[in-house]
Coordinates of C-alpha atoms (C1' of nucleotides) in Angstrom, one line a residue:
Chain A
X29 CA 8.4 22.3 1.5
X30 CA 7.9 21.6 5.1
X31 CA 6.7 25.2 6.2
X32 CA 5.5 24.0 9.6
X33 CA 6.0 20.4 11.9
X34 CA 4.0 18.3 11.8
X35 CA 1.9 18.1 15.3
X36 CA -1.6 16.3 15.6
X37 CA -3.5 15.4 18.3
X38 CA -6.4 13.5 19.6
X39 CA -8.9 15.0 22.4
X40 CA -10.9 12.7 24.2
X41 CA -13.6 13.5 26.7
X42 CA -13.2 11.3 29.7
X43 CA -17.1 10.9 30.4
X44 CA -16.8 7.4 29.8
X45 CA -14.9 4.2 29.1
X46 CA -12.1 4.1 26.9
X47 CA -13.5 3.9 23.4
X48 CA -12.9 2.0 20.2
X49 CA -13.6 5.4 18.0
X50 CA -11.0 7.1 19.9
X51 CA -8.5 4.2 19.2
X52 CA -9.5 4.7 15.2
X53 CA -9.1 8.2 15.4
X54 CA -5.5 8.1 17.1
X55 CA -4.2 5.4 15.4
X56 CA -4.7 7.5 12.3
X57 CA -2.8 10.5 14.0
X58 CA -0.8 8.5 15.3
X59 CA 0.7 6.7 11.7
X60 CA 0.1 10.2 9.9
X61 CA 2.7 11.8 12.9
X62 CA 5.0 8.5 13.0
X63 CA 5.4 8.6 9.0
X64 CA 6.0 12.6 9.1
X65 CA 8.3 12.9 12.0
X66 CA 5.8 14.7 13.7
X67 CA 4.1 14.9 16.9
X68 CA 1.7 12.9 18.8
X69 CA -0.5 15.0 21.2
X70 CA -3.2 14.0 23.6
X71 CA -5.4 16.3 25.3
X72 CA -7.8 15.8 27.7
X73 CA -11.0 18.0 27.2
X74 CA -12.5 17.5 30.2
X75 CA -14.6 20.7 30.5
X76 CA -18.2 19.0 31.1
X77 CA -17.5 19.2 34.7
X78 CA -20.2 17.1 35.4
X79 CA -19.4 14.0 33.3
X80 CA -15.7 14.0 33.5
X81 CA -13.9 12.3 35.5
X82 CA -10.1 11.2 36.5
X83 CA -11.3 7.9 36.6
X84 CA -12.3 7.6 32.5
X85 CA -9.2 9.7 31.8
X86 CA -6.8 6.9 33.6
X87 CA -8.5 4.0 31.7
X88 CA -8.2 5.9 28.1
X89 CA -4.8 6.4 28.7
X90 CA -3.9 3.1 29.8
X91 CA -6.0 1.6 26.6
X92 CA -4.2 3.8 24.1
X93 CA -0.9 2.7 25.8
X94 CA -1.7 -0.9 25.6
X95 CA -2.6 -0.5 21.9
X96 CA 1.1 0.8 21.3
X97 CA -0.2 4.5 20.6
X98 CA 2.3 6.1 22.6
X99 CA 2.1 9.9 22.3
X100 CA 4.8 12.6 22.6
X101 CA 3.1 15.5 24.9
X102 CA -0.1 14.5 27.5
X103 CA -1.2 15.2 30.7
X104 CA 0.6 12.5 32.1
X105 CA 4.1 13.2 30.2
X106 CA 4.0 17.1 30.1
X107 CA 5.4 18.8 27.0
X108 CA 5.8 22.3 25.7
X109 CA 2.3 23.5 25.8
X110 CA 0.6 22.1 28.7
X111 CA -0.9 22.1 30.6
X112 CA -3.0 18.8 28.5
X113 CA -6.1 18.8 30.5
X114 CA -8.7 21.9 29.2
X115 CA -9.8 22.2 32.9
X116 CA -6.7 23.4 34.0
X117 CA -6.7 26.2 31.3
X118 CA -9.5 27.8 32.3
X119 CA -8.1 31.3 31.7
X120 CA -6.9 30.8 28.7
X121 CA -10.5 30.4 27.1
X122 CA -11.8 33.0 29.1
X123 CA -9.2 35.2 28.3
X124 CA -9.7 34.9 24.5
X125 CA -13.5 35.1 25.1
X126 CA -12.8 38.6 26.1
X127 CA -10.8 39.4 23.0
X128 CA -13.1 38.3 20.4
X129 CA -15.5 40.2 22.5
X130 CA -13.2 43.2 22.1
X131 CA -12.3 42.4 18.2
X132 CA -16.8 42.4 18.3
X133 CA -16.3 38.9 16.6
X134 CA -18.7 37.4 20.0
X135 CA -21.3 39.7 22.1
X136 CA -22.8 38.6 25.9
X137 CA -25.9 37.1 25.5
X138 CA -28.3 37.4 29.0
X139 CA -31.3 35.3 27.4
X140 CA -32.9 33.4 29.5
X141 CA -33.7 29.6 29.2
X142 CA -37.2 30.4 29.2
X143 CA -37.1 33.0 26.3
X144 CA -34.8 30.9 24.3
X145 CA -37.3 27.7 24.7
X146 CA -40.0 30.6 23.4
X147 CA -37.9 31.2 20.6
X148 CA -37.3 27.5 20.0
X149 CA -41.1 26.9 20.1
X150 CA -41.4 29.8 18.0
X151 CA -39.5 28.5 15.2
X152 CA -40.9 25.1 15.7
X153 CA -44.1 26.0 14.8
X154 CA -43.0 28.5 11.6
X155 CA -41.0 25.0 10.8
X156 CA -38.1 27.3 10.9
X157 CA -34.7 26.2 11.5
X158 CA -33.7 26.0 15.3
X159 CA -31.2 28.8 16.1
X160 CA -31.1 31.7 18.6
X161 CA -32.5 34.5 17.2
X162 CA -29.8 37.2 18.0
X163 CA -31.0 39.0 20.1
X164 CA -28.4 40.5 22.6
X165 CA -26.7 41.2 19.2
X166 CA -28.5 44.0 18.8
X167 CA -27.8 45.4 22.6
X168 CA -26.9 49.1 22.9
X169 CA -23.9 50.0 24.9
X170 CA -26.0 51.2 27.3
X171 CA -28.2 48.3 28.2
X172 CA -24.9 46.3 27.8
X173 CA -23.4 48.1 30.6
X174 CA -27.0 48.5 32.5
X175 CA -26.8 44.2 32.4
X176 CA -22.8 44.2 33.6
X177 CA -23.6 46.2 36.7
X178 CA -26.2 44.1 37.7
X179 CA -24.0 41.7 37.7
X180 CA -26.9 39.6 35.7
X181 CA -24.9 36.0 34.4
X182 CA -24.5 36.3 30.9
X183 CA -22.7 33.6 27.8
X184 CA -20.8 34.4 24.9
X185 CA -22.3 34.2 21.7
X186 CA -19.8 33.8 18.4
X187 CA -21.0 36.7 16.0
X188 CA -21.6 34.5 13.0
X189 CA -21.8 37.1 9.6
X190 CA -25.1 37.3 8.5
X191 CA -24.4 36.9 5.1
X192 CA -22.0 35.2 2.9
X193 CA -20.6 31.6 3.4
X194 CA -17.9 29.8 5.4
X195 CA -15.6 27.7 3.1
X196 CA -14.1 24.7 5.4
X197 CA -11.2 22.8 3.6
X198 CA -11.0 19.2 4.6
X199 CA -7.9 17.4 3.0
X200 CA -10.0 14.6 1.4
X201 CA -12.8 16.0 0.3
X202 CA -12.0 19.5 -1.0
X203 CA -14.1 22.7 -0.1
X204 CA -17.3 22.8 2.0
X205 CA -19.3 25.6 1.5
X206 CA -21.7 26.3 4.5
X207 CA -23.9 29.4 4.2
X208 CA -23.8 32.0 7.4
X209 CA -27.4 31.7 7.5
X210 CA -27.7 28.2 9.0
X211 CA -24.9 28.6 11.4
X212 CA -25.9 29.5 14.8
X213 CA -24.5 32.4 17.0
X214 CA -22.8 29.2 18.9
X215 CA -22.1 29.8 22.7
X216 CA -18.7 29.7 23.2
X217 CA -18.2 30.4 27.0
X218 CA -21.1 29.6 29.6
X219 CA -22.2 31.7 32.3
X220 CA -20.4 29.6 34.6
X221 CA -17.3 30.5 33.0
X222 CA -16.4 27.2 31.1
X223 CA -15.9 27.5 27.3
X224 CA -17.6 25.2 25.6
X225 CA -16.2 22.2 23.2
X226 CA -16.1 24.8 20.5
X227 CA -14.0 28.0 21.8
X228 CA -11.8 25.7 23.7
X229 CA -10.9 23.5 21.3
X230 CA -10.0 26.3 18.6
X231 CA -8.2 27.8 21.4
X232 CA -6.2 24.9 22.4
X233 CA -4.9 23.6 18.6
X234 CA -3.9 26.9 17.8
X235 CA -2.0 27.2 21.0
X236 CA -0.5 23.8 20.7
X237 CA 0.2 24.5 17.3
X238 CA -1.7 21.7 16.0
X239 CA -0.7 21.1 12.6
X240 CA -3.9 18.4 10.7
X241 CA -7.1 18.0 13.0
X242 CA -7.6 14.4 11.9
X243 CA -10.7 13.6 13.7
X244 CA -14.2 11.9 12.9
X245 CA -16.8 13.0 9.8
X246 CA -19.4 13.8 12.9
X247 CA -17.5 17.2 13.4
X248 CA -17.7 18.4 9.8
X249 CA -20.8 20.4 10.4
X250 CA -19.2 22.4 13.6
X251 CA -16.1 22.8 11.3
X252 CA -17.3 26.2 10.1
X253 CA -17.8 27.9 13.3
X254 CA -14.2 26.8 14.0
X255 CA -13.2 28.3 11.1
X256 CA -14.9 31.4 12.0
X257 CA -13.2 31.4 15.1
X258 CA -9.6 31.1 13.8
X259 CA -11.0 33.6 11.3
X260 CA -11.8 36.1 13.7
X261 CA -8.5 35.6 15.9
X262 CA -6.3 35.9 12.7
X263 CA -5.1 32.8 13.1
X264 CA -4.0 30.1 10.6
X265 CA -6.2 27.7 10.5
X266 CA -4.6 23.5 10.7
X267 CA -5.3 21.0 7.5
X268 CA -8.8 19.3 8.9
X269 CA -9.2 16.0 8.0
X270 CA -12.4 14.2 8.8
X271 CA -12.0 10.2 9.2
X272 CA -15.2 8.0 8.3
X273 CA -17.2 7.2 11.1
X274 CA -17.0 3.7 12.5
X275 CA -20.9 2.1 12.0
X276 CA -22.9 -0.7 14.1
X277 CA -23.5 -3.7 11.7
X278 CA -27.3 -1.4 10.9
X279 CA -24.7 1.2 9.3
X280 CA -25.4 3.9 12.2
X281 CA -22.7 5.3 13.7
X282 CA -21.0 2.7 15.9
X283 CA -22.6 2.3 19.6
X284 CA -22.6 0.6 22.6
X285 CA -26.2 -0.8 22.6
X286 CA -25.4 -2.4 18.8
X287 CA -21.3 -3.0 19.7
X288 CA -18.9 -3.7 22.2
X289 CA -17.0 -0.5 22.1
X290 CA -15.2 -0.4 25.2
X291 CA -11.6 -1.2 25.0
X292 CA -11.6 -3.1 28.2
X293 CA -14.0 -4.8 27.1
X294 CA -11.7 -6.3 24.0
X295 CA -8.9 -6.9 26.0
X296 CA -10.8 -8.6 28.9
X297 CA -12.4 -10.4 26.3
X298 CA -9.0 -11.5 24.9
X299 CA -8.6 -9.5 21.9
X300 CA -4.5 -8.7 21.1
X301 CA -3.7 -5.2 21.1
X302 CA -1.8 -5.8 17.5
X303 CA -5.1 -7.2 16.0
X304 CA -7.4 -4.2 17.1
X305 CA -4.7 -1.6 15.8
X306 CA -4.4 -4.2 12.7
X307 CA -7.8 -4.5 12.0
X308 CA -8.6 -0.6 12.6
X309 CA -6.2 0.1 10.4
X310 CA -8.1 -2.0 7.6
X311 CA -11.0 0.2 8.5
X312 CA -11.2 2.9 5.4
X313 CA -7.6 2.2 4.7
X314 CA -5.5 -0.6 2.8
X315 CA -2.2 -1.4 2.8
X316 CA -0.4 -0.2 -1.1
X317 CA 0.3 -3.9 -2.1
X318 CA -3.0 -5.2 -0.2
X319 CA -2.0 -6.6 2.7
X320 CA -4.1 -7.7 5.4
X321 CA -1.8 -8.2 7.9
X322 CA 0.4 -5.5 9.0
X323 CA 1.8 -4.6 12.4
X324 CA 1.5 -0.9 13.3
X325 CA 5.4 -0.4 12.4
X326 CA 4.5 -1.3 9.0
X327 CA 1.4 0.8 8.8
X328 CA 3.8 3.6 9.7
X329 CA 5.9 2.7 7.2
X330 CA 3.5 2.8 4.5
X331 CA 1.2 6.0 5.7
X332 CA -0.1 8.0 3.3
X333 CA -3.5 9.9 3.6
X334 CA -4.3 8.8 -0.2
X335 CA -5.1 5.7 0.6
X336 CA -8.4 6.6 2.9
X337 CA -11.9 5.7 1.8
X338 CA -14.6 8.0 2.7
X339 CA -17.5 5.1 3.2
X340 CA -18.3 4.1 7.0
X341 CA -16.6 1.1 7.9
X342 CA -19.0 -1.6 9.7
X343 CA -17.0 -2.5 12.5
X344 CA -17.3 -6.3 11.7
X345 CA -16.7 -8.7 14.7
X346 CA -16.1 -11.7 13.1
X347 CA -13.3 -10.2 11.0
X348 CA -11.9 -9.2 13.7
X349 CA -12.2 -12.6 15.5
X350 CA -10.0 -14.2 12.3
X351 CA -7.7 -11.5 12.2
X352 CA -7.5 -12.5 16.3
X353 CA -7.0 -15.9 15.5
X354 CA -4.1 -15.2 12.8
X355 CA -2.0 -13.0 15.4
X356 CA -2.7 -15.4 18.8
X357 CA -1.4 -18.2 16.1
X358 CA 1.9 -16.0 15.4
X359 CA 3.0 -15.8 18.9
X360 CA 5.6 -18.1 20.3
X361 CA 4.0 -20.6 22.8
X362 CA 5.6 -18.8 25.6
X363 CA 4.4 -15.7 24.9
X364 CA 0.9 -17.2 25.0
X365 CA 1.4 -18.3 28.1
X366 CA 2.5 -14.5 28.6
X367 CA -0.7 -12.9 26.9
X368 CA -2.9 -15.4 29.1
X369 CA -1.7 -14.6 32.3
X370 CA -1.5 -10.8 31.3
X371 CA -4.8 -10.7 30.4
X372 CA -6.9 -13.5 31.9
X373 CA -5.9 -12.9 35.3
X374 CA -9.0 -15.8 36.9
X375 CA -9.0 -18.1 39.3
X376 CA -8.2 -21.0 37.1
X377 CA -4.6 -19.1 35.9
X378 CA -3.6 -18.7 39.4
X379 CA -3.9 -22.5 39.9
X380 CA -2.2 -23.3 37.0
X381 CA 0.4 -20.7 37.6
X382 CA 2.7 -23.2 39.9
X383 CA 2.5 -26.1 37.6
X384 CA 4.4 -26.7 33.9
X385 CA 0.5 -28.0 32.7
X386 CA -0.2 -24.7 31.0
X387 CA 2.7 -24.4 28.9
X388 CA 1.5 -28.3 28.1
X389 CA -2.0 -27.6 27.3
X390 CA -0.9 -24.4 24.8
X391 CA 0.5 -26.8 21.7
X392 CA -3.1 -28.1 21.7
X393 CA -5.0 -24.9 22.0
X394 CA -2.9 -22.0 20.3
X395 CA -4.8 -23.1 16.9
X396 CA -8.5 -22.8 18.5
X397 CA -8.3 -20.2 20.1
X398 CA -10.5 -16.7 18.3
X399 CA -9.5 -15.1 21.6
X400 CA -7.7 -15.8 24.7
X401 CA -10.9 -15.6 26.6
X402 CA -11.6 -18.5 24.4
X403 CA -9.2 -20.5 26.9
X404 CA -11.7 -20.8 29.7
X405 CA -13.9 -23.5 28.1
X406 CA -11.4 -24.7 25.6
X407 CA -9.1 -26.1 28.4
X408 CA -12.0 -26.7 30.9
X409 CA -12.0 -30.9 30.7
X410 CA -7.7 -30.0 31.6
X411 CA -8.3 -29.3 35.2
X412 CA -12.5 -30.1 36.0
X413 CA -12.9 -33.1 37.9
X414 CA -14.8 -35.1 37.2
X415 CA -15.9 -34.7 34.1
X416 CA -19.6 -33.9 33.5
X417 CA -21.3 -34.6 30.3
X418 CA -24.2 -36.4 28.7
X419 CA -23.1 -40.5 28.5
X420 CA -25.6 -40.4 25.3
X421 CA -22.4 -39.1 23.7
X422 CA -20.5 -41.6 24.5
X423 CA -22.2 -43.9 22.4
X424 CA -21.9 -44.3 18.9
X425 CA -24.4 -44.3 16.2
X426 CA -25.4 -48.4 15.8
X427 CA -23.9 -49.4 19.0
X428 CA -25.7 -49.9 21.8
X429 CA -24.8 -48.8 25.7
X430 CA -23.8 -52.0 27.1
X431 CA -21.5 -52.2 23.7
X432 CA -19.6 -49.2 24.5
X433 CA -19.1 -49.8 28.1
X434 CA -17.7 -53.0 27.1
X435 CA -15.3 -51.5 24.6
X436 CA -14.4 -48.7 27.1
X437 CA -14.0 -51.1 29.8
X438 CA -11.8 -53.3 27.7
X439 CA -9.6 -50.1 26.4
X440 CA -8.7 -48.9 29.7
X441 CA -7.6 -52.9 30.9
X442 CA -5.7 -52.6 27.9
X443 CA -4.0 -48.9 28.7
X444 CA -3.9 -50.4 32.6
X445 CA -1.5 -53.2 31.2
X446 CA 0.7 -50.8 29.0
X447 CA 3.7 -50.0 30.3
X448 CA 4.9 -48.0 27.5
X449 CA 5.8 -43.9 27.7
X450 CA 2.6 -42.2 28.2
X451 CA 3.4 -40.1 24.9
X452 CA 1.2 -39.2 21.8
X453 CA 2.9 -41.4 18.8
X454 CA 3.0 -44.0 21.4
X455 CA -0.7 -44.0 23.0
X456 CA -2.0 -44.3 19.8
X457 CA -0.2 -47.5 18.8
X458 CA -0.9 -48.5 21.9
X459 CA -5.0 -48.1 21.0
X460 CA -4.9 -48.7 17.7
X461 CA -4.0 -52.0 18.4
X462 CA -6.4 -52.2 21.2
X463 CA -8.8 -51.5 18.1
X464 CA -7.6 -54.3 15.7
X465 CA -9.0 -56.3 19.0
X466 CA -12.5 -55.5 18.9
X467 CA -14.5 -55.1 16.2
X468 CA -15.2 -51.0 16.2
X469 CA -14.0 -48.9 13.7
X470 CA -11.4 -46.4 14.6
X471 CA -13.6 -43.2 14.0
X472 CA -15.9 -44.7 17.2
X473 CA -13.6 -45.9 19.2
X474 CA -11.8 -42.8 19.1
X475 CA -14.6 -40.9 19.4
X476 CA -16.2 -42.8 22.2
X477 CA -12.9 -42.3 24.3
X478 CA -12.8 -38.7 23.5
X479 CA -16.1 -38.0 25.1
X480 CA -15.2 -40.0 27.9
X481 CA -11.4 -38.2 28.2
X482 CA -12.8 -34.5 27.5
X483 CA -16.6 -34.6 27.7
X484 CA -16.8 -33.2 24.7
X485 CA -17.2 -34.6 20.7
X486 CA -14.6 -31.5 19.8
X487 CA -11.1 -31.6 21.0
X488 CA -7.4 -31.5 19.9
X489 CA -6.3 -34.4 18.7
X490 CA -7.0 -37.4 20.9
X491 CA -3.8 -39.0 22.1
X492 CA -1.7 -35.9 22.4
X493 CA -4.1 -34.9 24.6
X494 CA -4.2 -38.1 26.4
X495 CA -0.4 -37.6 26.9
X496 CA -1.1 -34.3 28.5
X497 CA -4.3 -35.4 30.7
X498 CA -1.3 -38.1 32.3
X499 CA -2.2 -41.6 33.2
X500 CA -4.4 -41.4 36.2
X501 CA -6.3 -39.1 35.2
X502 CA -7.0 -40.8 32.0
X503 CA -7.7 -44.3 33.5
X504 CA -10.2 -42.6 36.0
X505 CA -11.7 -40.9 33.7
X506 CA -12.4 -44.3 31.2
X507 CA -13.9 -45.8 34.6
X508 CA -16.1 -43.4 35.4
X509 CA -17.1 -43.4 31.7
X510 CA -18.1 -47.1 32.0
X511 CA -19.7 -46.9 35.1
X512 CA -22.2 -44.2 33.7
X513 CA -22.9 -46.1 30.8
X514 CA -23.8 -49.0 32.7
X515 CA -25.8 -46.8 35.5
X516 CA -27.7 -46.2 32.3
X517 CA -28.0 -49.6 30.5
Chain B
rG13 C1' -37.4 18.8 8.7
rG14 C1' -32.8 22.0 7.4
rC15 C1' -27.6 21.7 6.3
rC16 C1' -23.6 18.5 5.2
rC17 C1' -21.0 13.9 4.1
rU18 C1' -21.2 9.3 1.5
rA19 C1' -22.2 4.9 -2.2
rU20 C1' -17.8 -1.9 -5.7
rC21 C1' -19.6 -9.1 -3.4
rG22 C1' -23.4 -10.1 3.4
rU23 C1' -18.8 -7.5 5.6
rC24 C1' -13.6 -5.1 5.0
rU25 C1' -11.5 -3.7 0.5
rA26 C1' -8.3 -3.3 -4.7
rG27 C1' -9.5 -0.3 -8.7
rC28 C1' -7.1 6.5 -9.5
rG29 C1' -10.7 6.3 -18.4
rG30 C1' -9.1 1.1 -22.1
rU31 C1' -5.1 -4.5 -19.1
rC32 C1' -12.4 -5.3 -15.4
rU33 C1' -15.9 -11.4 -19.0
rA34 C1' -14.1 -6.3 -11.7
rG35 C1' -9.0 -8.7 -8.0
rG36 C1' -8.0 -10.1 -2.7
rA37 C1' -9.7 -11.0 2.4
rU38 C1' -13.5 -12.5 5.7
rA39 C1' -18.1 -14.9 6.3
rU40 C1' -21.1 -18.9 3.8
rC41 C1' -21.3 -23.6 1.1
rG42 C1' -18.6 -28.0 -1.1
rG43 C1' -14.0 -31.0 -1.2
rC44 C1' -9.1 -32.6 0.6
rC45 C1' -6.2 -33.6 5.1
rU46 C1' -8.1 -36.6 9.4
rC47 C1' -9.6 -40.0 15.5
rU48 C1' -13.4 -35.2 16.2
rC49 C1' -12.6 -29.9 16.3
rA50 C1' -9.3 -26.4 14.7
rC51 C1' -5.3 -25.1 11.4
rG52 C1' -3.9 -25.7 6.4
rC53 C1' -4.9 -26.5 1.1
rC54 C1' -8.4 -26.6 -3.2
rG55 C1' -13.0 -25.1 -5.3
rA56 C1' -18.1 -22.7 -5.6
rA57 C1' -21.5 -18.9 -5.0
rG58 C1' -21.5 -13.6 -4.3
rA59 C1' -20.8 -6.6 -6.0
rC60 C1' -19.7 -1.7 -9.7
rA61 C1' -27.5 1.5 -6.5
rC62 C1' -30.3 3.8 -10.7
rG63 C1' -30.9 7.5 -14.6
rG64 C1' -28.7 11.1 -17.6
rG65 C1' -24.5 13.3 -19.6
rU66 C1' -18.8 13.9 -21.0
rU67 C1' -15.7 10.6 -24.1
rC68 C1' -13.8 6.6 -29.6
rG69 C1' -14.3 4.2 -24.7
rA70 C1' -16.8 4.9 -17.7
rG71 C1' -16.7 1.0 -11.8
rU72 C1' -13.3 5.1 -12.7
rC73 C1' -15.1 12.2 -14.6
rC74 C1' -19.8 15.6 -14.2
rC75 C1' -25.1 16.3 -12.9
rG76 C1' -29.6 14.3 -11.0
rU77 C1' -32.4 10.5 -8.3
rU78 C1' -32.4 6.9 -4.7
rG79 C1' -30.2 4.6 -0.5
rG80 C1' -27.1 5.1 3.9
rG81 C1' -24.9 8.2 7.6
rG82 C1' -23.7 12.6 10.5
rC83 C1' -24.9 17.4 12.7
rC84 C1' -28.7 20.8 14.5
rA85 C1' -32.7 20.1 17.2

RNA sequence: GGCCCUAUCGUCUAGCGGUCUAGGAUAUCGGCCUCUCACGCCGAAGACACGGGUUCGAGUCCCGUUGGGGCCA
C-alpha cells in the first residue's frame, strides 16, 4: 500500500520576514508528515540573489522552531539530500537545463528585452494573451551555433507542446485541464545562470524525493509547466496538493498592508506559539468531533486530508485574540511568568525580575490578559508612581468633590488605624465596615478607592489587589487621592 | 482581459441525499455572578448566493449565472 515514504517539504524564500502563510503551509506538511511517519523537509530557495538574504532565512527558521514545526532535513540540520539551500546547488539546475536541452524538451532563447517588450506591446494591442512568441524555437542549428560562438548570453526556454493539454492532479480537487496554448515557453534558467523558481523547484523535489507538494492555491496555475517538466525528465511526478489561501478581512489574499503577517510580530506582540499553530489549524480544517481547541500533538493525531475546506480562510484577529486568551488562561501561573519574561523582554520585566511582585501580580491578570503584550498597561498602576489620572473619576455620580475627599480621607484614617493582615478577605472587612460608617453605598465607595488605588475604573478585584499594592503604597496613594480632589474643590 | 480555483450565520466552521424547522465556536446584544473589569454561566439575533436540472426527496450530485479569489501580465 505504501509504495513510497512519505517526504514533504516546505520552500520558503528568505526575501523577507518570517511569514504567517509559511507557518499555514508547514504546519499542514508538517501534521500530514507527523500522522504518516513521514518526513519533514525545509528548503531554502534562495535563488533571487538580490532579495535573499541569510538574515530572513535565520528569522524563518527560528519562527517555525518556536511554533513547534520541527523538521527532519534543513539547511541547518543537514540530511540525505542536501545541500537545503537552492543557491548552493547551482549545478545541479544547470546541469539538467542542459539535458532537457539535449532531450529538445527546452531550446536557448537570445531575445532581447527590447524585442520581447515589442512583442508584449504587440499582443497588447491585438488584446492577445501575453506570452513569448517562440521565436528561438524555430532557430536552425546553424544560427544556434553562429549565437554560441559569439558567446551572445542566452535563457532557457521550456518547449511547451503546441497542442494538446496538460492534466495537473491536485489531491483535493481532482484533474485540472490546462490547454498548451496558454502556457508560456516559461524561462527556466537565466542568462546569468540561475534557474528560475520553476526549473529548480521541479529539480529539487524530485531529487529530494518529495513525496505530496502541499503548498498554497496561488501555485495551481504554474502547476502545469511543472508537470511538463517532470514530464519531460521522465520523472514521477509527487501528489500536489494546493492549500486555500489565507485572505485579509477584504477576502484578498492575506497581506501585510491589510494584516500583521510577520511572525515576530505575533510573538513580540504576545501571541503563544500553541494558539497560532491552534488557530491555523482551524483555518480550512476541523477537528473530527469539532473541537476548537487542540494542541498540535492532537492535530497530528487526528490528520487526515479529508477534512480540508477549499474556501479562503479570513485570517480573523479577534478569534485569534480569544483562542489567545483561552491558552495564556491554561498555563500554570509560573509558566506565565515564564512566557512573560521569554517574550516581553522590557524594561519594566527586568525591574521586576529581582522581586517576588510579578509572580503576585499574575493571580490578578492571567484572566485579562488577550496577549501577554497586554501586560504592559494591565499592570501599569503595580509599579507607576504616582499615579496619574483624571480626579473627575474619583467622584461618583451624585456626590460632590469635597464629599469624596471626605470619604477617602476618612477610609485611609480608618486603614491607618487597622492593624489587621494586609490580606484580601481581610481588607475588605476591614472597609466594608468602614462603609457601614458613612453613608455611601458600597458600589461608590469601592469604586471611588479603586480610581484612587489604580487610576483606573477597570481593575481586578479591589482588595486582592489592595493586598498586592502593600500598605504604603496604598495609604499614599488614598492621600494623594484626597489632596487632588481638594486641589480641585 | 485570458486561464484556473472557489461559494453554509459578520468571521472560523459542522454537514459527505432523508435524522436540517441547518449544529458548534467567535464577534455582537441581553441577563446572571459582582466592588469595576475580566473569567464563567444562561439567553437572543444571525447563513445554505441565484437559476435550472437529476431524484420520491438536495445545503449535500450535475450545469449555468452571479459573487469572491489566484495566476499571467
Amino acid at each position: 500500500m505504501s509504495e513510497t515514504p512519505v517526504r514533504v517539504r516546505i520552500a520558503p524564500s528568505p526575501t523577507g520576514p518570517p511569514h504567517v502563510g509559511t507557518a499555514y503551509i508547514a504546519l499542514f506538511n508538517y501534521a500530514f508528515a507527523r500522522s504518516q511517519g513521514g518526513k519533514f523537509v525545509v528548503r531554502i530557495e534562495d535563488t533571487d540573489q538580490a532579495r535573499s538574504s541569510r538574515h530572513y532565512e535565520e528569522a524563518i527558521l527560528r519562527a517555525l522552531r518556536w511554533l513547534g514545526l520541527a523538521w527532519d532535513e534543513g539547511p541547518d540540520v543537514g540530511g540525505p539530500y542536501g545541500p537545503y539551500r537552492q543557491s548552493e546547488r547551482l549545478p545541479l539546475y544547470q546541469h539538467y537545463a542542459q539535458e532537457l536541452l539535449e532531450r529538445g524538451a527546452a531550446y536557448r532563447c537570445w531575445c532581447s528585452p527590447e524585442r520581447l517588450e515589442a512583442v508584449r506591446q504587440q499582443q497588447r494591442q491585438a488584446k492577445l494573451p501575453l506570452r513569448y512568441d517562440g521565436h528561438c524555437r524555430t532557430l536552425s542549428a546553424a544560427e544556434i551555433a553562429a549565437c554560441l560562438r559569439q558567446g551572445q548570453p542566452y535563457v532557457v526556454r521550456l518547449k511547451v507542446p503546441s497542442r494538446g493539454e496538460t492534466v495537473v492532479h491536485d489531491a483535493f480537487r481532482g484533474a485540472i485541464a490546462f490547454d498548451n496554448q496558454q502556457l508560456d515557453d516559461q524561462i527556466l534558467l537565466k542568462s546569468d545562470g540561475f534557474p528560475t523558481y520553476h526549473l529548480a523547484n521541479v529539480v529539487d523535489d524530485h531529487l529530494m524525493r518529495i513525496s505530496h507538494v502541499i503548498r498554497a492555491e496561488e501555485w495551481i496555475a504554474s502547476t502545469p509547466k511543472h508537470v511538463l517538466l517532470y514530464q519531460a525528465f521522465g520523472w514521477q511526478p509527487p501528489v500536489f496538493m494546493h492549500m486555500p489561501l489565507l485572505r485579509n478581512p477584504d477576502r484578498s489574499k492575506i497581506s501585510k498592508r491589510k494584516n500583521p503577517v510577520s511572525l515576530d510580530y505575533y510573538r513580540r506582540q504576545g501571541y503563544l506559539p500553541e494558539a497560532i499553530c491552534n488557530f491555523l489549524g482551524l483555518m480550512g480544517w476541523s477537528m473530527p468531533d469539532e473541537r476548537e481547541i487542540f494542541s498540535l500533538e492532537e492535530m497530528v493525531q487526528a490528520f487526515t486530508f479529508e477534512r480540508i475546506r477549499l474556501g479562503g480562510p479570513i485570517f480573523d484577529l479577534q478569534k485569534l485574540d480569544w483562542l489567545n486568551g483561552v491558552y495564556i488562561r491554561r498555563l500554570p501561573p509560573e509558566e506565565l511568568v515564564r512566557r512573560l519574561y521569554d517574550q516581553l523582554i522590557t524594561p519594566l520585566l527586568h525591574r521586576l525580575r529581582d522581586t517576588l511582585y510579578l509572580r503576585r501580580l499574575i493571580p490578578l491578570l492571567q484572566e485579562r490578559l488577550p496577549t501577554l503584550g497586554d501586560f504592559h498597561s494591565l499592570a501599569a498602576y503595580f509599579y507607576q508612581t504616582p499615579l496619574r489620572y483624571d480626579p473627575a473619576l474619583l467622584v461618583p455620580k451624585g456626590r460632590s468633590a469635597r464629599e469624596t475627599a471626605n470619604v477617602l480621607a476618612g477610609a485611609a484614617e480608618w486603614l491607618q488605624r487597622y492593624e489587621g493582615p494586609w490580606q484580601d478577605a481581610e481588607l475588605e472587612s476591614c472597609l466594608r465596615a468602614y462603609l457601614e460608617s458613612t453613608k455611601w453605598d458600597a458600589r461608590s465607595l469601592f469604586m471611588s478607592l479603586r480610581v484612587a488605588l489604580t487610576g483606573r475604573t477597570a481593575s481586578p478585584p479591589l482588595f486582592a489587589t489592595m493586598e498586592v499594592l502593600g500598605r504604603e503604597l496604598c495609604l499614599t496613594r488614598l492621600e494623594d487621592a484626597v489632596a487632588a480632589l481638594q486641589k480641585q474643590s
